[in-house]
Tab-separated table of C-alpha atoms and ligand atoms in Angstrom:
chain	number	residue	atom	x	y	z
A	1418	MET	CA	13.425	126.151	66.960
A	1419	HIS	CA	15.312	124.274	69.632
A	1420	PRO	CA	18.523	122.309	69.101
A	1421	PRO	CA	18.256	118.542	68.675
A	1422	VAL	CA	18.551	116.627	71.944
A	1423	VAL	CA	20.743	113.681	72.949
A	1424	LEU	CA	20.335	111.866	76.254
A	1425	SER	CA	23.733	110.785	77.548
A	1426	ILE	CA	23.688	107.939	80.072
A	1427	GLY	CA	27.063	107.413	81.728
A	1428	GLY	CA	29.489	108.119	84.520
A	1429	SER	CA	30.707	111.416	85.930
A	1430	ASP	CA	34.378	112.337	85.474
A	1431	PRO	CA	35.367	115.243	87.771
A	1432	SER	CA	38.257	116.183	85.454
A	1433	ALA	CA	35.731	116.698	82.627
A	1434	GLY	CA	38.024	114.897	80.211
A	1435	ALA	CA	35.802	111.850	79.852
A	1436	GLY	CA	32.367	110.666	80.935
A	1437	ILE	CA	29.201	112.710	80.808
A	1438	GLN	CA	31.133	115.957	81.144
A	1439	ALA	CA	32.960	115.110	77.909
A	1440	ASP	CA	29.654	114.252	76.294
A	1441	LEU	CA	28.084	117.577	77.241
A	1442	LEU	CA	31.078	119.561	75.973
A	1443	THR	CA	31.085	117.639	72.700
A	1444	LEU	CA	27.349	117.964	72.182
A	1445	ALA	CA	27.389	121.673	73.008
A	1446	SER	CA	30.239	122.282	70.606
A	1447	LEU	CA	28.218	120.566	67.872
A	1448	GLY	CA	25.061	122.578	68.559
A	1449	VAL	CA	23.178	119.774	70.299
A	1450	HIS	CA	21.503	119.953	73.697
A	1451	GLY	CA	22.710	117.173	75.982
A	1452	CYS	CA	20.623	115.792	78.852
A	1453	THR	CA	22.145	113.291	81.262
A	1454	ALA	CA	21.337	110.292	83.428
A	1455	ILE	CA	24.251	109.410	85.682
A	1456	THR	CA	25.241	105.781	86.213
A	1457	ALA	CA	28.306	106.239	88.394
A	1458	LEU	CA	30.450	108.739	90.239
A	1459	THR	CA	34.133	108.258	89.530
A	1460	VAL	CA	37.005	109.792	91.465
A	1461	GLN	CA	39.738	110.528	88.969
A	1462	ASP	CA	42.276	112.967	87.644
A	1463	SER	CA	44.141	113.189	84.353
A	1464	VAL	CA	46.251	110.144	85.274
A	1465	ASN	CA	43.784	107.494	86.346
A	1466	VAL	CA	40.565	106.554	88.113
A	1467	GLN	CA	41.016	106.071	91.853
A	1468	CYS	CA	37.626	104.550	92.613
A	1469	PHE	CA	33.974	104.791	91.682
A	1470	SER	CA	30.552	104.203	93.157
A	1471	LEU	CA	27.516	103.157	91.191
A	1472	VAL	CA	24.162	104.864	91.236
A	1473	PRO	CA	21.419	102.257	91.857
A	1474	PRO	CA	20.012	101.311	88.418
A	1475	ALA	CA	16.459	102.326	89.392
A	1476	GLU	CA	17.683	105.833	90.264
A	1477	CYS	CA	19.595	106.144	87.029
A	1478	LEU	CA	16.510	105.126	85.073
A	1479	GLN	CA	14.386	107.585	87.028
A	1480	GLN	CA	16.663	110.355	85.764
A	1481	ALA	CA	16.365	109.066	82.218
A	1482	GLN	CA	12.611	108.598	82.415
A	1483	ALA	CA	12.012	112.134	83.679
A	1484	ILE	CA	13.836	113.449	80.614
A	1485	MET	CA	12.094	111.134	78.161
A	1486	ASP	CA	8.676	112.084	79.555
A	1487	ASP	CA	9.322	115.795	79.054
A	1488	ILE	CA	11.910	116.432	76.347
A	1489	PRO	CA	12.034	115.236	72.713
A	1490	VAL	CA	15.193	113.117	72.816
A	1491	ARG	CA	16.363	112.115	69.319
A	1492	VAL	CA	19.290	109.844	70.230
A	1493	ILE	CA	20.429	107.996	73.351
A	1494	LYS	CA	24.161	107.710	73.967
A	1495	ILE	CA	25.459	105.265	76.583
A	1496	GLY	CA	28.936	105.222	78.131
A	1497	MET	CA	30.087	103.754	81.445
A	1498	LEU	CA	27.596	101.221	82.817
A	1499	GLY	CA	29.731	99.803	85.608
A	1500	SER	CA	27.677	96.755	86.496
A	1501	ALA	CA	25.731	93.930	84.898
A	1502	GLN	CA	22.653	95.110	86.821
A	1503	MET	CA	22.883	98.536	85.195
A	1504	ALA	CA	23.241	97.009	81.722
A	1505	ALA	CA	20.274	94.684	82.281
A	1506	ALA	CA	18.045	97.439	83.679
A	1507	LEU	CA	18.896	99.718	80.782
A	1508	ALA	CA	18.266	96.985	78.227
A	1509	ASP	CA	14.764	96.455	79.681
A	1510	TRP	CA	14.102	100.176	79.814
A	1511	LEU	CA	15.117	100.658	76.168
A	1512	GLU	CA	12.280	98.306	75.112
A	1513	GLN	CA	10.019	101.371	75.327
A	1514	TYR	CA	11.992	103.225	72.663
A	1515	PRO	CA	12.566	100.915	69.707
A	1516	ASP	CA	12.672	103.860	67.273
A	1517	ILE	CA	15.323	105.941	69.014
A	1518	PRO	CA	18.877	105.265	67.794
A	1519	VAL	CA	21.244	104.164	70.559
A	1520	VAL	CA	25.011	104.755	70.451
A	1521	LEU	CA	26.996	102.581	72.887
A	1522	ASP	CA	30.615	103.259	73.809
A	1523	PRO	CA	31.445	100.045	75.677
A	1524	VAL	CA	33.560	101.556	78.452
A	1525	MET	CA	35.405	98.795	80.289
A	1526	ALA	CA	38.447	100.641	81.691
A	1527	ALA	CA	39.816	104.132	82.233
A	1528	GLY	CA	42.604	105.468	80.047
A	1529	GLY	CA	45.003	104.897	82.953
A	1530	GLY	CA	44.064	101.222	83.057
A	1531	THR	CA	41.728	100.968	86.070
A	1532	SER	CA	38.732	98.742	85.382
A	1533	LEU	CA	35.363	100.482	85.228
A	1534	ALA	CA	33.437	97.236	84.787
A	1535	LEU	CA	32.337	94.979	87.619
A	1536	ALA	CA	32.140	91.213	87.172
A	1537	GLY	CA	29.497	90.023	84.740
A	1538	LEU	CA	29.132	93.299	82.832
A	1539	ARG	CA	30.578	91.903	79.617
A	1540	GLU	CA	28.120	88.999	79.445
A	1541	THR	CA	25.040	91.099	80.201
A	1542	LEU	CA	26.128	93.849	77.848
A	1543	ILE	CA	26.463	91.329	75.034
A	1544	HIS	CA	23.374	89.245	75.626
A	1545	GLU	CA	20.890	91.887	76.762
A	1546	LEU	CA	22.036	95.321	75.643
A	1547	LEU	CA	23.750	94.676	72.301
A	1548	PRO	CA	20.505	93.760	70.480
A	1549	LYS	CA	19.218	97.274	71.262
A	1550	ILE	CA	22.244	99.103	69.890
A	1551	THR	CA	22.313	101.011	66.618
A	1552	ILE	CA	26.052	101.614	66.669
A	1553	LEU	CA	28.699	100.205	69.006
A	1554	THR	CA	32.003	102.111	69.130
A	1555	PRO	CA	34.698	99.940	70.741
A	1556	ASN	CA	38.390	100.629	70.330
A	1557	ALA	CA	40.372	97.631	69.134
A	1558	PRO	CA	41.190	96.191	72.598
A	1559	GLU	CA	37.551	96.600	73.711
A	1560	ALA	CA	36.301	94.829	70.578
A	1561	LEU	CA	38.649	91.886	71.165
A	1562	LEU	CA	37.713	91.724	74.840
A	1563	LEU	CA	33.968	91.828	74.198
A	1564	ALA	CA	33.968	89.238	71.444
A	1565	ALA	CA	36.737	87.115	73.011
A	1566	VAL	CA	38.227	86.325	69.612
A	1567	PRO	CA	41.794	86.971	68.427
A	1568	ASP	CA	41.270	89.272	65.431
A	1569	LEU	CA	39.270	92.398	64.670
A	1570	GLU	CA	37.389	91.089	61.635
A	1571	SER	CA	35.990	88.148	63.607
A	1572	ALA	CA	35.260	90.437	66.550
A	1573	ALA	CA	33.255	92.809	64.352
A	1574	ALA	CA	31.311	89.948	62.756
A	1575	TRP	CA	30.620	88.483	66.196
A	1576	LEU	CA	29.398	91.805	67.607
A	1577	ASN	CA	27.140	92.372	64.572
A	1578	GLN	CA	25.785	88.856	64.958
A	1579	HIS	CA	25.044	89.448	68.632
A	1580	GLY	CA	22.852	92.409	67.815
A	1581	ALA	CA	24.807	95.627	67.265
A	1582	THR	CA	23.503	96.886	63.910
A	1583	TRP	CA	26.692	98.814	63.169
A	1584	VAL	CA	30.117	98.352	64.761
A	1585	LEU	CA	32.812	101.018	64.487
A	1586	ILE	CA	36.171	99.673	65.648
A	1587	THR	CA	38.620	102.483	66.245
A	1588	GLY	CA	42.372	102.382	66.399
A	1589	GLY	CA	43.007	99.357	64.210
A	1590	HIS	CA	45.930	97.096	64.878
A	1591	GLY	CA	48.212	99.732	66.291
A	1592	ASP	CA	51.127	98.752	64.056
A	1593	THR	CA	49.938	100.363	60.817
A	1594	PRO	CA	51.469	103.634	59.500
A	1595	GLU	CA	48.092	105.352	59.832
A	1596	LEU	CA	45.221	104.947	62.254
A	1597	GLU	CA	42.529	102.753	60.735
A	1598	ASN	CA	38.920	102.972	61.872
A	1599	ARG	CA	36.591	100.391	60.396
A	1600	LEU	CA	32.816	100.397	60.179
A	1601	TYR	CA	31.019	97.030	59.949
A	1602	HIS	CA	27.434	96.061	59.144
A	1603	HIS	CA	26.131	92.479	58.839
A	1604	GLY	CA	29.655	91.247	59.617
A	1605	ARG	CA	31.174	93.010	56.630
A	1606	GLN	CA	33.435	96.029	56.527
A	1607	GLN	CA	31.490	98.892	54.951
A	1608	GLN	CA	34.047	101.625	55.223
A	1609	MET	CA	37.546	102.344	56.458
A	1610	TYR	CA	38.338	105.824	57.740
A	1611	VAL	CA	42.078	106.510	57.837
A	1612	GLN	CA	43.591	109.157	60.086
A	1613	GLN	CA	47.056	110.246	61.119
A	1614	TRP	CA	48.347	108.892	64.416
A	1615	LEU	CA	48.584	111.575	67.084
A	1616	PRO	CA	51.452	111.799	69.562
A	1617	GLN	CA	49.834	111.972	73.024
A	1618	HIS	CA	47.548	109.949	75.231
A	1619	TYR	CA	44.138	111.570	75.458
A	1620	HIS	CA	41.491	111.540	78.151
A	1621	GLY	CA	38.008	110.959	76.799
A	1622	SER	CA	38.638	110.410	73.104
A	1623	GLY	CA	36.157	107.515	72.984
A	1624	CYS	CA	33.477	109.574	74.762
A	1625	THR	CA	34.058	112.440	72.334
A	1626	LEU	CA	33.710	110.216	69.294
A	1627	ALA	CA	30.569	108.422	70.456
A	1628	SER	CA	28.926	111.711	71.475
A	1629	ALA	CA	29.824	113.312	68.160
A	1630	ILE	CA	28.217	110.370	66.329
A	1631	ALA	CA	25.120	110.772	68.515
A	1632	ALA	CA	25.092	114.498	67.692
A	1633	GLY	CA	25.228	113.793	63.960
A	1634	LEU	CA	22.417	111.247	64.153
A	1635	ALA	CA	20.346	113.683	66.232
A	1636	LYS	CA	20.765	116.257	63.467
A	1637	GLY	CA	19.417	113.729	60.964
A	1638	ILE	CA	22.755	113.024	59.285
A	1639	GLU	CA	22.939	109.567	57.701
A	1640	LEU	CA	25.003	107.105	59.763
A	1641	GLN	CA	28.098	106.669	57.595
A	1642	GLN	CA	28.375	110.414	57.117
A	1643	ALA	CA	27.799	110.992	60.852
A	1644	VAL	CA	30.685	108.611	61.595
A	1645	GLN	CA	32.966	110.448	59.154
A	1646	GLU	CA	32.102	113.832	60.649
A	1647	ALA	CA	32.481	112.531	64.208
A	1648	LEU	CA	35.917	111.085	63.440
A	1649	ASP	CA	36.953	114.407	61.880
A	1650	PHE	CA	35.634	116.319	64.885
A	1651	THR	CA	37.437	114.047	67.354
A	1652	HIS	CA	40.680	114.179	65.410
A	1653	ALA	CA	40.550	117.979	65.335
A	1654	ALA	CA	39.808	118.154	69.066
A	1655	LEU	CA	42.739	115.811	69.774
A	1656	ARG	CA	45.141	117.699	67.483
A	1657	GLN	CA	44.542	120.768	69.609
A	1658	ALA	CA	44.382	118.885	72.923
A	1659	TYR	CA	46.023	120.477	75.941
A	1660	PRO	CA	47.763	119.182	79.067
A	1661	LEU	CA	46.190	120.208	82.359
A	1662	GLY	CA	47.514	117.817	84.961
A	1663	ARG	CA	50.227	115.186	85.213
A	1664	GLY	CA	48.557	112.718	82.858
A	1665	GLN	CA	46.652	112.516	79.632
A	1666	TYR	CA	45.869	115.491	77.407
A	1667	PHE	CA	42.358	116.922	77.243
A	1668	PRO	CA	40.520	117.121	73.910
A	1669	ARG	CA	39.720	120.704	72.905
A	1670	ARG	CA	36.066	120.301	71.982
A	1671	PHE	CA	35.701	124.002	71.231
A	1672	TYR	CA	38.655	123.951	68.869
A	1673	GLN	CA	39.559	126.557	66.287
A	1674	ARG	CA	37.627	125.413	63.255
A	1675	GLU	CA	39.659	127.419	60.669
A	1676	ALA	CA	42.948	125.874	61.756
A	1677	THR	CA	41.438	122.420	61.405
A	1678	GLN	CA	40.034	123.200	57.989
A	1679	ASP	CA	43.558	124.101	56.786
A	1680	ALA	CA	45.012	120.939	58.295
A	1681	HIS	CA	42.318	118.961	56.539
A	1682	GLU	CA	42.982	120.454	53.153
A	1683	GLN	CA	46.678	119.682	53.475
A	1684	GLY	CA	45.667	116.071	54.040
B	1078	LIG	N1	33.296	107.318	81.227
B	1078	LIG	C1	33.872	107.588	82.402
B	1078	LIG	C2	33.038	108.017	83.552
B	1078	LIG	C3	35.249	107.468	82.525
B	1078	LIG	O1	35.799	107.754	83.703
B	1078	LIG	C4	36.034	107.063	81.409
B	1078	LIG	C5	37.480	106.945	81.504
B	1078	LIG	O2	38.125	107.256	82.444
B	1078	LIG	C6	35.396	106.782	80.216
B	1078	LIG	C7	34.036	106.939	80.173
B	1078	LIG	C8	36.112	106.345	78.972
B	1078	LIG	O3	36.977	107.296	78.527
B	1078	LIG	P1	37.617	107.210	77.056
B	1078	LIG	O4	36.789	108.056	76.186
B	1078	LIG	O5	38.987	107.758	77.260
B	1078	LIG	O6	37.563	105.779	76.639
């Protein structure tokens, strides 16, 4: 028996906090084999992204196709796309795989603020890629930016309407006593997952969450349960995050499970 397989399509982060390196660490920690197709090479440290170069879309898809033709991929997870051309090429390519769930973390900027999206990406992502997406995992600012509406409920409804079957908005309004993550389907909130706020800034929390959801789906876990488990996993990895450089903390994807269990039981 081999582990379930997720294909992660995204950018490389040399610090291994975010990007495909984060995806591989998360998937490995959850017992899932991760394959990759690289969209972009970023130059970054724990503080910010300095610059990036994009892989030509045809080359990225060649990587993905080689994997799909050989290995039984259960779920496709997409992170940094970089350009409208990459989003459009990927949307076309996904036509071949209507039965494979797709998790999209709509990466628009690095944690340090540098944009990771060239002009036109938002529009193409919405109009071409969103209809192919099983679950979209924006944080609150990304959801507002993508939908271009002022509040999260309208943003979720808008993103559902434009094709994302499920929308998980993380981070809530930022001014609530606890962190509120909301899952929407058909424009309606299906579930709210409440977590404690954590004190640091973390590098790659969104990548960790989206990969953990992909891992759950690849194991055959039902979507709402996969979201719950992925949020728990991410929270635990962030609780035990560690500083490495001058900037954001790094999630500990191979965290001590017992310690987390205790923390959980104490609420
Ligand atoms: N993917 C790449 C290649 C990145 O460099 C980043 C951020 O720097 C991200 C994704 C998004 O990271 P996060 O999970 O912190 O949103």
